[in-house]
Amino acid sequence: MHLFEAQPGVSGKRDAGRAEQRAIDDAAIMARIRKREEAALLELYDRYQRLLMALALRIVGDRETAEEVLQDVFVRAWEQSETFDEKRGNVSAWLFGITRNRAIDVLRSSQHRARNREREDLPEHRGDTDDLAEFATTRVMVRQALENLPPERRRPLELVYFGGLTHREAAEALGTPLGTTKGRIRAAMDQLRHILAPGRGDAP
Amino acid sequence: MTTSRPPLTCDEVRDILAVQALEGHLAERDERVEAHCRECEGCKAARSDYEDITGLLAFGLPDAPASPAARERLRARIAASRAKRPRRLPWAAAVAAACALSLALGVVIGAVFWRGGDDDPRLEPAPSARVVLERASDDSNGNAWAEVLVNSQSRVATLLAYDLPALPPGSVYQFWFVLPGGERVSAGVLTPDEQGRAQQVATLPTDWPEISGMCITREPAPGSQEPQGPYVLVAWW
């Protein structure tokens, strides 16, 4: 079960239904990609390029490199579609994982060492016109969840996830003890877990 | 030895799991964590949730669409990955070497027209022509070669160049279309990567049948209005 399926609130069922439908659609697209259908790859690209580009851009910091990352991600999705295992997660998580890993490899191989990069906080993003209606509810929820994190938790989380640092490097960058950094990351993840997956994250 | 270290508590394991989920492929793996998760349903569920949350974080970012050209480049790369690199014909190489600076050097191996990609009617129209650019001379351009995938309907040409030799500072590679009267129209300056690969998406200056050649030249930075430098790769027909 995926977190999308556990959203609370009035629109929860509808959102869960959308998410479920999206997962089914994505799986169908992946099946077509495995059959070497180029149109399916472009369909997947059209569906996710904005989100993946946003992630790549956030990590590598410039559009040109981010687009190269995006290219590599979809070429890999095309050439290594057999490595996608539905049982281990959905297509979007798979794509995000490839994108992030690739972007971090690029970032860390460049002369711009991640730990020396100045990072902006996540931009405020209220009231924008979001043409990805399919993802709108999820995006609002995630943004709110991130904004609700206390800065001391949010900062190390962002440095590791978007900055491409290890938690040790994040601790160095922030000047906080390793154990403290690790604890704050865990606290941030638990807080997100509580908000985005209520009822799931409380097992001792 | 990991066997001599004390087992981890759930609290310790979850600290590690949260970090591992965020670090992705950079994360260090710890066999004690793996062993713990094999036995502990709570921590196994926590790992699953942390990984799901990690997959959601990018949804918090503002929208950032890629450029339209990026889609075309992807399409071209996929098409290129399906097409095998054509073998260089011996006579073509000989002609190219003999006529180094002549525009007659262009050897069109491509201009291979294909439609629809295989026989699957669901496919979008594939590039309607593929042109291979050969070296204009064999002395200084190494193994450089390039292919251009042309979509005549959208009038978009996608150049994929390979093994371009590194240039001295102050020089750039520039891509040109050639019109029937001999006029060259710049299709942009190339930015090769460390492996000498470069991509360029350009709009055809006229209808595809009106194009009579393509070439890559070496120009003084930041590029020229008309070709001034030596020809590096050419295709004429």
XYZ file of C-alpha atoms in Angstrom:
441
model
C 0.000 0.000 0.000
C 1.239 3.425 -0.828
C 0.892 6.586 1.202
C -1.289 8.124 -1.463
C -3.919 5.630 -0.574
C -4.065 6.643 3.054
C -4.884 10.320 2.800
C -7.483 11.561 5.255
C -10.167 14.186 4.859
C -13.259 14.763 2.823
C -11.531 14.215 -0.470
C -9.554 11.273 0.812
C -11.449 8.601 -1.059
C -11.435 10.548 -4.246
C -7.693 11.204 -3.934
C -7.019 7.607 -3.080
C -9.035 6.611 -6.118
C -7.065 8.968 -8.315
C -3.802 7.699 -6.930
C -4.856 4.142 -7.455
C -5.928 4.890 -11.008
C -2.669 6.687 -11.650
C -0.690 3.737 -10.357
C -2.656 1.432 -12.654
C -2.126 3.771 -15.604
C 1.564 4.034 -14.838
C 1.908 0.275 -14.652
C 0.166 -0.037 -18.015
C 2.542 2.515 -19.512
C 5.534 0.637 -18.137
C 4.226 -2.549 -19.721
C 4.078 -0.783 -23.076
C 7.580 0.567 -22.583
C 8.812 -2.959 -22.006
C 7.342 -3.764 -25.409
C 9.518 -0.985 -26.816
C 6.684 1.407 -27.549
C 8.250 4.827 -27.897
C 4.921 6.588 -27.572
C 4.542 5.072 -24.118
C 7.854 6.474 -23.007
C 6.834 9.914 -24.210
C 3.542 9.518 -22.380
C 5.412 8.753 -19.183
C 7.675 11.709 -19.872
C 4.732 14.052 -20.363
C 3.202 12.838 -17.153
C 6.225 13.237 -14.922
C 8.709 15.576 -16.556
C 7.658 18.639 -14.564
C 8.001 16.895 -11.245
C 11.258 15.188 -12.108
C 12.670 18.345 -13.629
C 11.792 20.189 -10.435
C 13.679 17.619 -8.395
C 16.695 17.555 -10.685
C 16.774 21.353 -10.852
C 16.590 21.618 -7.110
C 19.551 19.284 -6.709
C 21.887 20.334 -9.508
C 20.938 23.997 -9.510
C 20.878 24.828 -13.220
C 18.374 24.082 -15.935
C 20.766 22.779 -18.538
C 22.227 20.150 -16.259
C 18.792 19.332 -14.886
C 17.529 18.659 -18.401
C 20.483 16.372 -19.008
C 19.569 14.492 -15.860
C 15.996 14.264 -17.067
C 17.185 12.850 -20.375
C 19.316 10.267 -18.635
C 16.421 9.243 -16.420
C 14.104 8.518 -19.310
C 16.759 6.868 -21.411
C 17.394 4.632 -18.442
C 13.665 4.037 -18.029
C 13.645 2.991 -21.665
C 16.742 0.843 -21.623
C 16.280 -0.673 -18.196
C 12.533 -0.895 -17.911
C 12.943 -4.520 -16.886
C 14.506 -3.387 -13.626
C 11.261 -1.787 -12.520
C 9.551 -4.058 -10.037
C 5.952 -3.143 -9.248
C 6.078 -5.112 -6.035
C 8.765 -2.853 -4.660
C 7.034 0.424 -5.318
C 5.157 2.495 -7.790
C 6.437 4.029 -10.999
C 6.626 7.561 -9.641
C 8.780 6.497 -6.694
C 11.021 4.565 -9.092
C 11.416 7.599 -11.338
C 12.049 9.920 -8.413
C 14.681 7.526 -7.129
C 16.486 7.343 -10.458
C 16.286 11.107 -10.865
C 17.612 11.864 -7.441
C 20.435 9.345 -7.684
C 21.467 10.578 -11.094
C 21.272 14.231 -10.066
C 23.368 13.566 -6.981
C 25.956 11.672 -9.009
C 26.205 14.634 -11.353
C 26.370 17.076 -8.485
C 29.019 15.173 -6.596
C 31.122 14.563 -9.658
C 31.206 18.221 -10.520
C 33.606 20.738 -9.152
C 30.823 22.183 -7.091
C 31.078 20.093 -4.006
C 27.720 19.698 -2.433
C 28.837 20.757 0.983
C 29.981 24.104 -0.307
C 26.765 24.915 -2.016
C 24.538 27.589 -0.658
C 21.050 26.238 -0.566
C 17.841 28.151 -0.535
C 14.995 27.065 1.602
C 12.100 25.494 -0.214
C 10.346 28.335 -1.956
C 6.956 29.359 -0.713
C 4.414 28.002 -3.087
C 0.996 29.173 -2.163
C -1.683 30.171 -4.623
C 0.120 29.220 -7.786
C -1.642 27.940 -10.829
C -0.802 24.318 -10.899
C -1.690 22.652 -14.155
C -0.892 19.241 -12.751
C -4.332 18.846 -11.299
C -3.787 15.158 -11.048
C -1.099 15.758 -8.450
C -2.506 18.925 -6.915
C -3.809 17.443 -3.678
C -0.659 15.505 -3.040
C 1.486 18.536 -3.722
C -0.479 20.738 -1.358
C -0.279 18.144 1.381
C 3.436 17.607 0.998
C 4.159 21.314 0.901
C 2.134 21.930 4.007
C 3.797 19.033 5.762
C 7.238 20.373 4.887
C 6.345 23.891 5.908
C 5.139 22.647 9.250
C 8.497 21.121 10.067
C 10.494 23.162 12.568
C 13.556 24.676 10.873
C 15.985 22.582 12.904
C 14.363 19.439 11.507
C 13.651 20.693 8.043
C 17.136 21.976 7.326
C 19.058 18.697 7.672
C 16.314 16.884 5.798
C 16.605 19.305 2.907
C 20.372 19.215 2.887
C 20.375 15.462 2.606
C 17.482 14.985 0.214
C 17.744 18.036 -2.022
C 21.347 18.979 -1.341
C 22.790 15.549 -2.055
C 24.727 15.418 1.191
C 25.159 12.455 3.450
C 23.933 13.000 6.970
C 27.546 13.276 8.091
C 28.157 16.046 5.589
C 24.936 17.730 6.631
C 26.082 17.622 10.261
C 29.363 19.258 9.259
C 27.609 21.865 7.161
C 25.224 22.732 9.978
C 27.806 22.516 12.707
C 25.689 20.142 14.741
C 26.784 16.850 16.287
C 26.229 13.787 14.159
C 23.851 12.203 16.654
C 21.802 15.372 16.878
C 21.572 15.613 13.104
C 20.536 12.013 12.790
C 17.939 12.463 15.513
C 16.505 15.543 13.838
C 16.249 13.787 10.512
C 14.453 10.928 12.176
C 12.131 13.368 13.951
C 11.395 15.111 10.657
C 10.646 11.829 8.935
C 8.415 10.703 11.793
C 6.549 13.998 11.694
C 6.017 13.638 7.946
C 5.005 10.067 8.488
C 2.453 11.113 11.061
C 0.976 13.743 8.745
C 1.143 11.880 5.457
C 0.439 8.421 6.770
C -1.740 8.727 9.872
C -2.475 5.427 11.495
C 0.457 3.752 9.873
C 3.465 5.132 11.621
C 2.820 4.411 15.236
C 3.879 0.843 15.596
C 6.424 0.499 18.373
C 33.167 -7.925 12.903
C 29.508 -7.142 12.962
C 28.753 -10.293 14.915
C 30.629 -8.989 17.933
C 28.706 -5.725 18.032
C 25.605 -5.503 20.187
C 22.260 -5.731 18.465
C 20.505 -2.482 17.715
C 17.361 -1.308 19.426
C 14.304 -0.322 17.416
C 15.021 3.300 18.213
C 18.545 3.057 16.849
C 17.381 1.168 13.799
C 14.774 3.780 12.948
C 17.313 6.567 13.231
C 19.362 4.721 10.657
C 16.392 3.835 8.465
C 15.222 7.448 8.290
C 18.681 8.557 7.204
C 19.085 5.685 4.739
C 15.778 6.483 3.058
C 16.832 10.082 2.567
C 20.379 9.331 1.461
C 19.284 6.870 -1.205
C 22.177 5.250 -2.997
C 24.690 7.158 -0.873
C 23.538 5.413 2.285
C 25.834 3.043 4.111
C 24.331 -0.381 4.625
C 24.493 -2.060 8.002
C 23.897 -5.776 8.267
C 22.641 -5.349 11.818
C 19.852 -3.130 10.500
C 18.986 -5.673 7.841
C 18.936 -8.457 10.404
C 16.757 -6.398 12.722
C 14.256 -5.586 9.980
C 13.955 -9.229 9.038
C 12.656 -9.899 12.522
C 10.854 -6.668 13.457
C 7.581 -5.909 11.709
C 7.419 -2.425 13.216
C 10.786 -1.395 11.840
C 10.053 -3.061 8.529
C 6.899 -0.948 8.279
C 8.838 2.147 9.310
C 11.354 1.526 6.538
C 8.551 1.195 4.013
C 6.949 4.424 5.221
C 10.232 6.337 5.207
C 10.881 5.229 1.651
C 7.374 6.243 0.619
C 7.824 9.641 2.246
C 11.089 10.104 0.425
C 9.234 9.425 -2.800
C 6.763 12.158 -1.916
C 9.186 14.943 -1.047
C 9.680 16.080 -4.611
C 5.969 16.826 -4.779
C 6.711 19.733 -2.468
C 8.782 21.511 -5.076
C 7.462 24.238 -7.338
C 6.620 23.285 -10.864
C 9.575 23.251 -13.262
C 8.730 22.139 -16.788
C 11.576 21.117 -19.038
C 11.989 22.957 -22.310
C 10.076 21.650 -25.334
C 13.414 20.845 -26.970
C 14.184 18.392 -24.180
C 11.298 16.196 -25.262
C 12.519 16.242 -28.828
C 16.025 15.350 -27.690
C 14.701 12.427 -25.719
C 12.761 11.228 -28.693
C 15.849 11.510 -30.847
C 17.979 9.643 -28.328
C 15.491 6.835 -28.176
C 15.329 6.693 -31.948
C 19.113 6.724 -32.077
C 19.365 3.934 -29.561
C 17.181 1.815 -31.785
C 19.154 2.511 -34.890
C 22.511 0.911 -35.148
C 25.380 3.124 -36.090
C 25.938 2.634 -39.793
C 29.230 1.290 -40.953
C 31.491 3.771 -42.624
C 31.925 2.830 -46.237
C 35.589 2.558 -47.277
C 35.043 4.468 -50.472
C 33.300 7.229 -48.606
C 36.218 7.637 -46.248
C 38.615 7.700 -49.175
C 36.590 10.331 -50.977
C 36.363 12.357 -47.812
C 40.097 12.237 -47.258
C 40.874 13.189 -50.832
C 38.582 16.159 -50.919
C 39.194 17.542 -47.503
C 38.051 21.121 -47.834
C 35.625 20.651 -50.639
C 31.988 20.676 -49.993
C 31.810 17.610 -52.156
C 33.154 15.799 -49.142
C 29.726 15.278 -47.816
C 28.858 11.709 -47.801
C 25.284 11.055 -47.110
C 25.055 7.633 -45.754
C 21.768 8.437 -44.238
C 18.856 10.275 -45.681
C 17.310 6.985 -44.942
C 13.669 7.560 -44.828
C 11.527 5.628 -42.511
C 8.090 6.122 -41.130
C 6.108 5.029 -38.169
C 8.772 2.970 -36.447
C 8.332 -0.750 -36.912
C 4.783 -1.570 -37.714
C 3.045 -0.378 -34.623
C 0.288 2.043 -35.626
C 0.164 3.446 -32.106
C 3.568 5.004 -32.456
C 3.849 8.680 -33.095
C 5.436 9.632 -36.391
C 9.120 8.859 -36.210
C 11.799 11.106 -37.663
C 11.362 11.191 -41.397
C 15.043 11.231 -42.233
C 18.336 10.370 -40.689
C 21.501 11.902 -41.993
C 24.998 10.907 -41.027
C 27.687 13.556 -41.025
C 31.149 12.270 -41.851
C 34.527 13.761 -41.146
C 35.602 16.386 -43.614
C 39.202 15.299 -43.225
C 40.876 12.436 -41.480
C 43.795 14.333 -40.064
C 42.566 16.110 -37.003
C 39.044 15.110 -36.221
C 39.645 11.729 -34.690
C 36.639 9.496 -34.735
C 34.120 12.289 -34.744
C 30.810 11.666 -36.396
C 27.258 12.865 -36.045
C 23.775 12.004 -37.017
C 20.832 14.280 -37.539
C 17.295 13.079 -37.058
C 14.856 15.179 -38.980
C 11.173 15.419 -38.370
C 9.949 16.950 -41.589
C 6.472 17.520 -40.248
C 7.545 19.617 -37.294
C 10.652 20.844 -39.118
C 12.797 19.961 -36.169
C 16.285 18.557 -36.628
C 18.096 16.911 -33.759
C 21.836 16.627 -34.022
C 23.698 14.035 -32.002
C 27.449 14.363 -32.338
C 30.025 11.965 -30.946
C 33.759 11.952 -30.286
C 34.302 15.582 -31.106
C 37.898 16.463 -30.281
C 38.401 18.998 -27.518
C 38.915 22.495 -28.875
C 41.436 25.089 -27.790
C 40.068 28.051 -25.853
C 38.411 30.572 -28.088
C 37.036 28.022 -30.538
C 33.614 26.486 -30.790
C 31.839 23.968 -32.958
C 28.967 25.367 -34.974
C 26.230 23.472 -36.755
C 24.902 24.699 -40.124
C 22.168 23.940 -42.608
C 23.043 24.392 -46.262
C 20.455 25.727 -48.688
C 20.449 24.988 -52.438
C 22.136 28.252 -53.330
C 24.977 27.427 -50.995
C 23.818 29.702 -48.232
C 24.653 28.456 -44.754
C 22.204 29.043 -41.950
C 23.498 28.642 -38.445
C 21.780 26.029 -36.337
C 23.669 26.961 -33.209
C 26.896 26.453 -31.379
C 27.578 23.053 -29.859
C 28.658 22.414 -26.320
C 30.350 19.017 -26.226
C 30.657 17.197 -22.934
C 33.822 15.586 -21.619
C 33.340 12.623 -23.930
C 32.994 14.844 -26.966
C 29.261 14.311 -27.252
C 26.950 17.140 -28.151
C 23.294 17.557 -28.872
C 21.508 20.324 -30.639
C 17.883 20.761 -31.548
C 17.210 23.221 -34.320
C 14.334 24.311 -36.449
C 14.830 23.832 -40.164
C 15.140 27.212 -41.914
C 12.960 25.913 -44.736
C 11.049 22.811 -45.707
C 13.078 19.638 -45.413
C 13.261 18.907 -49.188
C 14.866 22.330 -49.641
C 17.816 21.511 -47.406
C 20.812 20.416 -49.416
C 23.340 19.701 -46.721
C 24.473 20.040 -43.152
C 27.849 20.602 -41.641
C 29.746 21.333 -38.478
C 32.596 23.805 -38.591
C 35.155 25.050 -36.150
C 34.607 28.744 -35.509
C 36.025 31.453 -33.304
C 33.956 31.841 -30.150
C 31.179 32.706 -29.694
C 30.292 31.560 -33.218
C 30.004 33.124 -36.640
C 27.348 34.612 -38.858
C 28.792 32.643 -41.774
C 31.222 29.720 -41.689
C 34.805 30.882 -41.464
C 36.601 27.951 -39.933
C 37.445 24.515 -41.260
C 34.773 21.934 -41.848
C 34.743 19.180 -39.278
C 31.752 17.047 -40.239
C 29.752 17.282 -43.431
C 26.856 15.747 -45.298
C 25.890 16.918 -48.755
C 23.385 15.659 -51.247
